Amino acid sequence: MIELRHLRTLLALRETGSLVDAADRVHLTQSALSHQLKDLESRVNSPLFVRKTRPVEFTRAGLRLLTLADQILPEVRKAERDLARLAGTEQGRLHMAIECHSCFQWLMPTVDYFRDHWPEVEIDIPSGHHFDPLPALAREQLDLVITADPQPLEGIHYVALFRYEGLLAVARQHPFAGRGVVEPQDLAAETLITYPVEQSRLDIFTQFLNPANVRPKEIRTAELTLMMMQLVASGRGVCALPNWALTEYLERDYVSAVKLGKQGVWSTLYAAIREDTLEAPWMQDFLRTAKETSFAVLSGIKPADRDEAPVT
């Protein structure tokens, strides 16, 4: 009577707090998700949540099924891992590189969880490498690369993890702080602080400034997000960062954030993997854990279209 997909949908509804966001999370249209929930309510002969509440308010029946989901789904996942081990496919190596300076907030909990559940898989995040991660992945020097800049490489598959919006961080006393949106020409008189990477890999240039043929007055770099925030807070420049990277600084009222253009600047973060390891059970479990963890710990991200083509 109750299927696993029902339990996963209820968990998504609890985690997101709305039908629209839950539908995105489980890759259904809102209409299809509503139909699924109504079908489940007819099966249990009871409403599961109060309509038009945000966040969603669950009924006693809904709360009971959520308890069941919390008990059953982890056991199902554990059984899947055990079956993979029984099939002899548990051995593997997961050496990864990160082309995202602010990814550790969600990646480290992912790695910790994965290490606890797949102790047989060798995990490493090499530091100080002097090579391009994606070509190194193709050469089997690495096994996974987290990137927002996919390249067309033979034998490399890109799994979309989530979409995120870039925001402009400014000092609380900056004139931009009272505005909801800035346009490219507004940055012509500003010092722009960036990570020390090529401008071709920075969304603030490729999606915002370059199309408008605008250059900031000055560009300076900083290695760490904290250093960037200190410079911004002291009025020595502005910087563009993913919305999740700014959350703690906004909550502490350390800086302000402004939208980049009316439509915003949105990007997708990918996991790049060689096709020969994509279907390994431990790799599939890592990808699933990465997605679940990111939505659990990050604010303002959206599910990526699972059919999205990373390279044109």
Coordinates of N, CA, C and O in Angstrom, one line a residue, residues 94-272:
L94 N 38.7 6.8 -4.6 CA 38.0 8.1 -4.9 C 39.0 9.2 -4.5 O 39.0 9.8 -3.4
H95 N 39.8 9.6 -5.5 CA 40.7 10.7 -5.4 C 40.0 11.9 -6.1 O 39.7 11.7 -7.3
M96 N 39.8 13.0 -5.4 CA 39.0 14.0 -6.0 C 39.7 15.4 -6.0 O 40.6 15.6 -5.1
A97 N 39.3 16.3 -6.8 CA 39.8 17.6 -6.8 C 38.6 18.6 -6.9 O 37.5 18.2 -7.4
I98 N 38.8 19.8 -6.3 CA 37.7 20.7 -6.2 C 38.0 22.0 -6.9 O 39.0 22.7 -6.5
E99 N 37.3 22.4 -7.9 CA 37.5 23.6 -8.6 C 36.6 24.7 -8.0 O 36.3 25.7 -8.7
C100 N 36.1 24.5 -6.8 CA 35.2 25.4 -6.2 C 35.7 25.8 -4.9 O 35.8 25.0 -4.0
H101 N 36.1 27.1 -4.7 CA 36.8 27.5 -3.5 C 35.9 27.4 -2.2 O 36.3 27.3 -1.1
S102 N 34.6 27.5 -2.5 CA 33.6 27.6 -1.3 C 32.8 26.3 -1.2 O 31.8 26.3 -0.5
C103 N 33.3 25.2 -1.7 CA 32.6 23.9 -1.7 C 32.7 23.1 -0.4 O 32.0 22.2 -0.2
F104 N 33.7 23.4 0.4 CA 34.0 22.6 1.5 C 32.9 22.5 2.6 O 32.8 21.6 3.3
Q105 N 32.0 23.5 2.6 CA 30.9 23.6 3.5 C 30.0 22.4 3.4 O 29.5 21.9 4.4
W106 N 29.8 21.9 2.2 CA 28.9 20.7 2.1 C 29.7 19.5 1.7 O 29.2 18.4 1.9
L107 N 30.9 19.7 1.1 CA 31.6 18.5 0.6 C 32.2 17.7 1.8 O 32.2 16.5 1.8
M108 N 32.7 18.4 2.8 CA 33.3 17.7 4.0 C 32.3 16.8 4.7 O 32.6 15.6 5.0
P109 N 31.1 17.3 5.0 CA 30.1 16.3 5.6 C 29.8 15.2 4.7 O 29.6 14.0 5.1
T110 N 29.8 15.4 3.3 CA 29.6 14.3 2.4 C 30.7 13.3 2.5 O 30.4 12.1 2.5
V111 N 31.9 13.7 2.5 CA 33.0 12.8 2.6 C 33.0 12.0 3.9 O 33.3 10.8 3.9
D112 N 32.7 12.7 5.0 CA 32.7 12.1 6.3 C 31.6 11.0 6.3 O 31.9 9.8 6.8
Y113 N 30.5 11.3 5.8 CA 29.4 10.3 5.8 C 29.8 9.1 4.9 O 29.6 7.9 5.2
F114 N 30.3 9.4 3.7 CA 30.7 8.4 2.8 C 31.8 7.5 3.4 O 31.8 6.2 3.2
R115 N 32.8 8.1 4.0 CA 33.9 7.3 4.6 C 33.3 6.3 5.7 O 33.8 5.1 5.8
D116 N 32.4 6.7 6.4 CA 31.8 5.8 7.5 C 31.1 4.6 6.8 O 31.1 3.5 7.4
H117 N 30.5 4.8 5.7 CA 29.7 3.8 5.1 C 30.4 3.0 4.0 O 29.9 1.9 3.6
W118 N 31.5 3.5 3.5 CA 32.3 2.7 2.5 C 33.8 2.8 2.9 O 34.6 3.3 2.2
P119 N 34.1 2.1 4.0 CA 35.5 2.1 4.5 C 36.4 1.4 3.5 O 37.7 1.6 3.6
E120 N 35.9 0.6 2.6 CA 36.8 -0.1 1.7 C 37.3 0.8 0.6 O 38.2 0.4 -0.1
V121 N 36.6 1.9 0.4 CA 37.0 2.8 -0.7 C 38.0 3.8 -0.2 O 37.8 4.5 0.7
E122 N 39.1 3.9 -0.9 CA 40.2 4.8 -0.6 C 39.8 6.2 -1.0 O 39.6 6.5 -2.2
I123 N 39.8 7.1 -0.1 CA 39.4 8.5 -0.3 C 40.6 9.4 -0.1 O 41.3 9.3 0.9
D124 N 40.8 10.4 -1.0 CA 41.8 11.4 -0.9 C 41.4 12.6 -1.6 O 40.8 12.6 -2.7
I125 N 41.8 13.8 -1.1 CA 41.6 15.1 -1.8 C 43.0 15.7 -1.9 O 43.5 16.4 -1.0
P126 N 43.7 15.4 -2.9 CA 45.1 15.8 -3.1 C 45.2 17.4 -3.0 O 44.3 18.1 -3.6
S127 N 46.2 17.9 -2.3 CA 46.4 19.3 -2.2 C 47.6 19.7 -2.9 O 48.6 18.9 -3.0
G128 N 47.7 20.9 -3.4 CA 48.9 21.4 -4.0 C 49.2 20.8 -5.4 O 50.4 20.8 -5.8
H129 N 48.2 20.2 -6.1 CA 48.5 19.6 -7.4 C 48.8 20.7 -8.4 O 48.2 21.8 -8.4
H130 N 49.7 20.5 -9.3 CA 50.0 21.5 -10.3 C 49.6 21.0 -11.7 O 50.4 21.0 -12.7
F131 N 48.4 20.6 -11.8 CA 47.8 20.1 -13.1 C 46.4 20.5 -13.2 O 45.7 20.8 -12.1
D132 N 45.8 20.5 -14.4 CA 44.4 20.8 -14.6 C 43.6 19.6 -14.1 O 43.8 18.5 -14.6
P133 N 42.6 19.8 -13.2 CA 41.9 18.6 -12.7 C 41.2 17.8 -13.7 O 41.2 16.6 -13.7
L134 N 40.5 18.4 -14.7 CA 39.7 17.7 -15.6 C 40.5 16.8 -16.5 O 40.2 15.6 -16.7
P135 N 41.6 17.3 -17.2 CA 42.5 16.4 -17.9 C 43.1 15.3 -17.1 O 43.3 14.2 -17.5
A136 N 43.4 15.7 -15.8 CA 44.0 14.7 -14.9 C 42.9 13.6 -14.6 O 43.3 12.4 -14.4
L137 N 41.7 13.9 -14.6 CA 40.6 12.9 -14.4 C 40.6 12.0 -15.6 O 40.5 10.8 -15.5
A138 N 40.7 12.6 -16.8 CA 40.7 11.7 -18.0 C 41.9 10.8 -18.0 O 41.8 9.7 -18.6
R139 N 43.0 11.2 -17.5 CA 44.2 10.4 -17.4 C 44.2 9.4 -16.3 O 45.2 8.8 -16.0
E140 N 43.2 9.4 -15.5 CA 43.0 8.5 -14.3 C 43.9 8.9 -13.1 O 44.1 8.0 -12.2
Q141 N 44.4 10.1 -13.1 CA 45.1 10.6 -11.9 C 44.1 10.9 -10.8 O 44.5 10.9 -9.7
L142 N 42.9 11.3 -11.2 CA 41.8 11.6 -10.3 C 40.6 10.8 -10.7 O 40.6 10.2 -11.8
D143 N 39.7 10.7 -9.7 CA 38.5 9.9 -10.0 C 37.2 10.7 -10.0 O 36.2 10.3 -10.5
L144 N 37.3 12.0 -9.5 CA 36.1 12.8 -9.5 C 36.6 14.3 -9.3 O 37.5 14.5 -8.6
V145 N 35.9 15.2 -10.0 CA 36.2 16.6 -10.0 C 34.9 17.4 -9.7 O 34.0 17.2 -10.5
I146 N 34.9 18.2 -8.8 CA 33.8 19.1 -8.5 C 34.1 20.4 -9.3 O 35.1 21.1 -9.1
T147 N 33.2 20.7 -10.3 CA 33.5 21.9 -11.1 C 32.2 22.6 -11.6 O 31.1 21.9 -11.6
A148 N 32.3 23.8 -11.8 CA 31.2 24.6 -12.4 C 31.5 25.0 -13.9 O 30.8 25.7 -14.5
D149 N 32.6 24.4 -14.4 CA 33.1 24.8 -15.7 C 33.4 23.5 -16.5 O 34.6 23.1 -16.7
P150 N 32.4 22.7 -16.9 CA 32.6 21.5 -17.6 C 33.2 21.7 -19.0 O 33.0 22.7 -19.7
Q151 N 34.1 20.7 -19.4 CA 34.7 20.7 -20.7 C 34.4 19.5 -21.4 O 34.3 18.4 -20.8
P152 N 34.3 19.5 -22.7 CA 34.0 18.3 -23.5 C 35.2 17.4 -23.6 O 36.1 17.6 -24.4
L153 N 35.3 16.4 -22.8 CA 36.4 15.5 -22.8 C 35.9 14.1 -23.0 O 34.9 13.6 -22.4
E154 N 36.6 13.3 -23.8 CA 36.2 12.0 -24.1 C 36.2 11.1 -22.9 O 37.2 11.1 -22.2
G155 N 35.1 10.4 -22.7 CA 35.1 9.4 -21.6 C 34.7 10.1 -20.2 O 34.7 9.4 -19.2
I156 N 34.4 11.4 -20.2 CA 34.1 12.1 -19.0 C 32.6 12.4 -19.0 O 32.0 12.9 -19.9
H157 N 31.9 12.0 -17.9 CA 30.5 12.3 -17.7 C 30.3 13.3 -16.6 O 31.0 13.3 -15.6
Y158 N 29.3 14.2 -16.8 CA 29.0 15.3 -15.8 C 27.7 15.0 -15.2 O 26.7 14.9 -15.9
V159 N 27.7 14.9 -13.9 CA 26.4 14.8 -13.1 C 26.1 16.1 -12.5 O 26.9 16.6 -11.7
A160 N 25.0 16.7 -12.8 CA 24.6 18.0 -12.2 C 24.2 17.8 -10.8 O 23.3 16.9 -10.5
L161 N 24.8 18.5 -9.9 CA 24.5 18.4 -8.4 C 23.4 19.3 -8.0 O 22.4 18.9 -7.4
F162 N 23.6 20.6 -8.3 CA 22.5 21.6 -7.9 C 22.9 22.9 -8.6 O 23.9 23.1 -9.2
R163 N 21.8 23.8 -8.7 CA 22.0 25.1 -9.2 C 22.1 26.1 -8.1 O 21.5 26.0 -7.0
Y164 N 22.9 27.2 -8.3 CA 23.0 28.2 -7.3 C 23.1 29.6 -7.9 O 23.5 29.7 -9.1
E165 N 22.8 30.6 -7.1 CA 22.8 32.0 -7.6 C 24.1 32.7 -7.1 O 24.4 32.6 -5.9
G166 N 24.7 33.4 -7.9 CA 25.8 34.3 -7.5 C 25.3 35.6 -7.1 O 24.4 36.2 -7.7
L167 N 25.7 36.1 -5.9 CA 25.3 37.4 -5.4 C 26.5 38.3 -5.2 O 27.6 37.8 -5.0
L168 N 26.3 39.6 -5.2 CA 27.4 40.6 -5.0 C 27.4 40.9 -3.5 O 26.4 41.5 -3.0
A169 N 28.5 40.7 -2.9 CA 28.7 41.0 -1.5 C 29.3 42.4 -1.4 O 30.3 42.8 -2.1
V170 N 28.7 43.3 -0.6 CA 29.1 44.7 -0.4 C 29.1 45.0 1.1 O 28.5 44.4 1.9
A171 N 29.9 46.1 1.4 CA 29.9 46.5 2.8 C 28.5 47.0 3.2 O 27.8 47.5 2.4
R172 N 28.2 46.9 4.5 CA 26.9 47.4 4.9 C 26.6 48.8 4.7 O 25.5 49.3 4.5
Q173 N 27.7 49.6 4.7 CA 27.6 51.1 4.4 C 27.7 51.5 3.0 O 27.6 52.6 2.6
H174 N 27.9 50.5 2.1 CA 28.1 50.7 0.7 C 26.8 51.2 0.1 O 25.7 50.8 0.5
P175 N 26.8 52.2 -0.9 CA 25.6 52.6 -1.5 C 24.8 51.5 -2.2 O 23.5 51.6 -2.2
F176 N 25.4 50.4 -2.6 CA 24.7 49.3 -3.2 C 23.8 48.6 -2.2 O 22.9 47.9 -2.5
A177 N 24.2 48.7 -0.9 CA 23.5 47.9 0.2 C 22.0 48.1 0.3 O 21.3 47.3 0.7
G178 N 21.6 49.3 -0.2 CA 20.2 49.6 -0.1 C 19.4 49.3 -1.4 O 18.2 49.6 -1.5
R179 N 20.1 48.7 -2.3 CA 19.5 48.4 -3.6 C 19.2 46.9 -3.7 O 19.9 46.1 -3.1
G180 N 18.2 46.6 -4.4 CA 17.9 45.1 -4.6 C 18.7 44.5 -5.7 O 19.0 43.3 -5.7
V181 N 19.1 45.3 -6.7 CA 19.7 44.8 -7.9 C 20.8 45.8 -8.4 O 20.7 47.0 -8.2
V182 N 21.9 45.2 -8.9 CA 22.9 46.1 -9.6 C 23.0 45.6 -11.0 O 22.8 44.4 -11.3
E183 N 23.4 46.5 -11.9 CA 23.6 46.2 -13.3 C 25.1 46.2 -13.6 O 25.9 46.8 -12.8
P184 N 25.5 45.7 -14.7 CA 27.0 45.6 -15.0 C 27.7 47.0 -14.9 O 28.8 47.1 -14.3
Q185 N 27.1 48.0 -15.5 CA 27.7 49.3 -15.5 C 27.9 49.9 -14.1 O 28.8 50.7 -13.9
D186 N 27.2 49.4 -13.1 CA 27.4 49.9 -11.8 C 28.8 49.5 -11.2 O 29.2 50.1 -10.3
L187 N 29.4 48.4 -11.8 CA 30.6 47.9 -11.2 C 31.8 48.6 -11.9 O 33.0 48.3 -11.6
A188 N 31.6 49.5 -12.9 CA 32.7 50.1 -13.6 C 33.6 51.0 -12.7 O 34.7 51.2 -13.0
A189 N 33.0 51.4 -11.6 CA 33.8 52.3 -10.7 C 34.2 51.6 -9.4 O 34.6 52.2 -8.4
E190 N 34.1 50.2 -9.4 CA 34.3 49.4 -8.2 C 35.6 48.6 -8.3 O 36.0 48.3 -9.4
T191 N 36.1 48.3 -7.1 CA 37.2 47.3 -7.0 C 36.6 45.9 -6.8 O 35.8 45.7 -5.9
L192 N 36.8 45.0 -7.8 CA 36.2 43.7 -7.7 C 37.2 42.7 -7.1 O 38.3 42.6 -7.6
I193 N 36.8 42.0 -6.1 CA 37.7 41.0 -5.4 C 37.3 39.6 -5.9 O 36.1 39.3 -5.8
T194 N 38.2 38.9 -6.4 CA 37.9 37.5 -6.9 C 38.9 36.5 -6.3 O 40.0 36.9 -5.8
Y195 N 38.6 35.2 -6.5 CA 39.6 34.2 -6.2 C 40.7 34.3 -7.3 O 40.4 34.8 -8.4
P196 N 41.9 33.8 -7.1 CA 43.0 33.9 -8.1 C 42.8 32.8 -9.1 O 43.7 31.9 -9.2
V197 N 41.8 32.9 -10.0 CA 41.6 32.0 -11.1 C 41.4 32.8 -12.3 O 41.1 34.0 -12.3
E198 N 41.4 32.1 -13.5 CA 41.2 32.8 -14.8 C 39.8 33.4 -14.8 O 38.8 32.8 -14.3
Q199 N 39.7 34.6 -15.4 CA 38.4 35.3 -15.5 C 37.4 34.5 -16.3 O 36.2 34.6 -16.1
S200 N 37.9 33.6 -17.2 CA 37.0 32.8 -18.0 C 36.3 31.8 -17.2 O 35.3 31.1 -17.7
R201 N 36.7 31.6 -15.9 CA 36.0 30.6 -15.0 C 35.2 31.3 -14.0 O 34.7 30.6 -13.1
L202 N 35.1 32.6 -14.0 CA 34.3 33.3 -13.0 C 33.0 33.8 -13.7 O 33.0 34.6 -14.6
D203 N 31.9 33.5 -13.1 CA 30.5 33.8 -13.6 C 30.3 35.3 -13.7 O 29.6 35.9 -14.5
I204 N 30.9 36.1 -12.7 CA 30.7 37.5 -12.7 C 31.3 38.1 -14.0 O 30.7 39.2 -14.4
F205 N 32.3 37.5 -14.6 CA 32.8 38.0 -15.9 C 32.0 37.4 -17.0 O 31.5 38.1 -17.9
T206 N 31.9 36.1 -17.1 CA 31.3 35.4 -18.3 C 29.8 35.7 -18.4 O 29.3 35.8 -19.6
Q207 N 29.1 35.8 -17.3 CA 27.6 35.9 -17.4 C 27.1 37.4 -17.2 O 26.0 37.7 -17.5
F208 N 28.0 38.2 -16.6 CA 27.5 39.5 -16.2 C 28.3 40.7 -16.8 O 27.7 41.5 -17.5
L209 N 29.6 40.8 -16.6 CA 30.3 41.9 -17.1 C 30.7 41.8 -18.5 O 30.5 42.8 -19.3
N210 N 31.2 40.7 -19.0 CA 31.7 40.6 -20.4 C 30.6 40.8 -21.4 O 30.8 41.5 -22.4
P211 N 29.4 40.2 -21.2 CA 28.3 40.5 -22.2 C 28.0 42.0 -22.3 O 27.5 42.4 -23.4
A212 N 28.2 42.7 -21.3 CA 27.9 44.2 -21.3 C 29.1 45.0 -21.6 O 29.0 46.2 -21.7
N213 N 30.2 44.3 -21.9 CA 31.5 45.0 -22.2 C 31.9 46.0 -21.1 O 32.3 47.1 -21.4
V214 N 31.8 45.5 -19.9 CA 32.1 46.4 -18.7 C 33.3 45.8 -18.0 O 33.4 44.6 -17.8
R215 N 34.2 46.7 -17.6 CA 35.3 46.2 -16.8 C 35.3 47.0 -15.4 O 35.0 48.2 -15.4
P216 N 35.6 46.3 -14.3 CA 35.6 47.1 -13.0 C 36.9 48.0 -13.0 O 37.8 47.8 -13.8
K217 N 36.8 49.0 -12.2 CA 37.9 49.9 -12.1 C 39.2 49.2 -11.7 O 40.3 49.5 -12.2
E218 N 39.1 48.2 -10.8 CA 40.3 47.5 -10.3 C 39.9 46.1 -10.0 O 38.8 45.8 -9.6
I219 N 40.9 45.1 -10.1 CA 40.6 43.7 -9.7 C 41.7 43.3 -8.8 O 42.9 43.5 -9.1
R220 N 41.4 42.8 -7.6 CA 42.3 42.2 -6.7 C 41.9 40.9 -6.3 O 40.7 40.5 -6.4
T221 N 42.8 40.0 -5.9 CA 42.5 38.6 -5.6 C 42.7 38.3 -4.1 O 43.5 39.0 -3.5
A222 N 42.0 37.3 -3.7 CA 42.2 36.8 -2.3 C 42.0 35.3 -2.4 O 41.2 34.8 -3.1
E223 N 42.8 34.5 -1.6 CA 42.8 33.1 -1.7 C 41.6 32.5 -0.9 O 41.0 31.5 -1.4
L224 N 41.2 33.1 0.2 CA 40.2 32.6 1.0 C 38.9 33.4 1.1 O 39.0 34.7 1.0
T225 N 37.8 32.8 1.3 CA 36.5 33.5 1.4 C 36.5 34.5 2.5 O 36.0 35.6 2.5
L226 N 37.1 34.0 3.7 CA 37.2 34.9 4.8 C 37.9 36.2 4.6 O 37.5 37.3 5.0
M227 N 39.0 36.0 3.8 CA 39.8 37.2 3.5 C 39.0 38.2 2.6 O 39.0 39.4 2.7
M228 N 38.3 37.6 1.6 CA 37.4 38.4 0.8 C 36.4 39.1 1.6 O 36.1 40.3 1.4
M229 N 35.8 38.5 2.6 CA 34.7 39.1 3.4 C 35.3 40.2 4.2 O 34.7 41.2 4.4
Q230 N 36.5 40.0 4.7 CA 37.2 41.1 5.5 C 37.4 42.3 4.6 O 37.2 43.5 5.1
L231 N 37.9 42.1 3.4 CA 38.1 43.2 2.5 C 36.8 44.0 2.2 O 36.7 45.2 2.1
V232 N 35.8 43.2 1.9 CA 34.4 43.7 1.6 C 33.9 44.5 2.7 O 33.4 45.7 2.6
A233 N 33.9 43.9 3.9 CA 33.3 44.6 5.1 C 34.0 45.9 5.4 O 33.4 46.8 6.0
S234 N 35.3 46.0 5.1 CA 36.1 47.2 5.4 C 36.0 48.2 4.3 O 36.7 49.2 4.3
G235 N 35.2 47.9 3.2 CA 34.9 48.9 2.2 C 36.0 49.0 1.1 O 36.1 49.9 0.4
R236 N 36.9 47.9 1.0 CA 37.9 47.9 0.1 C 37.6 47.2 -1.2 O 38.5 46.9 -2.0
G237 N 36.4 46.9 -1.4 CA 36.0 46.3 -2.7 C 34.7 45.5 -2.5 O 34.1 45.5 -1.4
V238 N 34.2 44.9 -3.6 CA 33.0 44.1 -3.6 C 33.4 42.8 -4.3 O 34.4 42.6 -4.9
C239 N 32.6 41.7 -4.0 CA 32.9 40.4 -4.6 C 31.7 39.6 -4.9 O 30.6 39.9 -4.2
A240 N 31.7 38.7 -5.9 CA 30.6 37.9 -6.2 C 30.9 36.5 -5.7 O 31.9 35.9 -6.0
L241 N 29.9 35.9 -4.9 CA 30.1 34.6 -4.4 C 28.8 33.8 -4.5 O 27.7 34.4 -4.6
P242 N 28.8 32.5 -4.5 CA 27.6 31.7 -4.4 C 26.7 32.1 -3.2 O 27.3 32.4 -2.2
N243 N 25.4 32.1 -3.4 CA 24.6 32.5 -2.3 C 24.9 31.7 -1.0 O 24.8 32.3 0.1
W244 N 25.2 30.4 -1.1 CA 25.4 29.6 0.1 C 26.7 30.0 0.8 O 26.8 30.0 2.1
A245 N 27.7 30.5 0.1 CA 28.9 30.9 0.7 C 28.8 32.2 1.5 O 29.6 32.5 2.4
L246 N 27.7 33.0 1.2 CA 27.5 34.2 1.9 C 26.6 34.1 3.2 O 26.5 35.0 3.9
T247 N 25.9 32.9 3.3 CA 24.9 32.8 4.3 C 25.3 33.2 5.7 O 24.7 34.0 6.4
E248 N 26.5 32.6 6.2 CA 26.9 32.9 7.6 C 27.3 34.4 7.8 O 27.0 35.0 8.8
Y249 N 27.8 35.0 6.7 CA 28.2 36.4 6.8 C 27.0 37.3 6.8 O 27.0 38.4 7.5
L250 N 25.9 36.9 6.1 CA 24.7 37.7 6.0 C 24.0 37.6 7.4 O 23.4 38.5 7.9
E251 N 24.0 36.4 7.9 CA 23.3 36.1 9.2 C 23.9 36.9 10.3 O 23.2 37.3 11.3
R252 N 25.2 37.1 10.2 CA 25.9 37.9 11.3 C 25.9 39.4 11.0 O 26.5 40.2 11.7
D253 N 25.2 39.8 9.9 CA 25.2 41.2 9.5 C 26.6 41.7 9.2 O 26.8 42.9 9.5
Y254 N 27.5 40.9 8.7 CA 28.8 41.3 8.5 C 28.9 42.1 7.1 O 29.7 43.0 7.0
V255 N 28.2 41.6 6.1 CA 28.1 42.3 4.8 C 26.7 42.3 4.4 O 25.8 41.7 5.0
S256 N 26.4 42.9 3.2 CA 25.1 42.9 2.6 C 25.3 42.2 1.2 O 26.4 42.1 0.7
A257 N 24.2 41.7 0.7 CA 24.2 41.0 -0.6 C 23.2 41.7 -1.6 O 22.1 42.1 -1.2
V258 N 23.6 41.8 -2.8 CA 22.7 42.4 -3.9 C 22.7 41.4 -5.1 O 23.6 40.8 -5.4
K259 N 21.5 41.4 -5.7 CA 21.3 40.5 -6.8 C 22.0 41.1 -8.1 O 22.1 42.3 -8.3
L260 N 22.6 40.2 -8.9 CA 23.3 40.6 -10.1 C 22.3 40.6 -11.3 O 22.1 39.5 -11.9
G261 N 21.8 41.7 -11.6 CA 20.8 41.8 -12.7 C 19.4 41.3 -12.2 O 19.3 40.6 -11.3
K262 N 18.4 41.7 -13.0 CA 17.0 41.3 -12.6 C 16.8 39.8 -12.6 O 16.0 39.3 -11.8
Q263 N 17.4 39.1 -13.6 CA 17.3 37.7 -13.7 C 18.2 36.9 -12.8 O 18.0 35.7 -12.6
G264 N 19.2 37.6 -12.3 CA 20.2 36.9 -11.5 C 21.2 36.2 -12.3 O 21.0 36.0 -13.5
V265 N 22.3 35.8 -11.7 CA 23.3 35.0 -12.3 C 23.3 33.6 -11.7 O 23.7 33.4 -10.5
W266 N 22.8 32.6 -12.4 CA 22.7 31.3 -11.9 C 23.7 30.3 -12.6 O 23.9 30.5 -13.8
S267 N 24.2 29.4 -11.9 CA 25.2 28.4 -12.4 C 24.8 27.1 -11.9 O 24.1 26.9 -10.9
T268 N 25.4 26.0 -12.5 CA 25.2 24.7 -12.1 C 26.6 24.1 -11.6 O 27.6 24.3 -12.3
L269 N 26.6 23.4 -10.5 CA 27.8 22.7 -10.0 C 27.7 21.2 -10.4 O 26.6 20.6 -10.3
Y270 N 28.8 20.7 -11.0 CA 28.8 19.3 -11.5 C 29.8 18.5 -10.8 O 30.8 19.0 -10.2
A271 N 29.6 17.2 -10.8 CA 30.6 16.2 -10.4 C 31.0 15.6 -11.8 O 30.2 15.0 -12.5
A272 N 32.3 15.7 -12.1 CA 32.8 15.1 -13.3 C 33.4 13.7 -13.0 O 34.2 13.6 -12.0

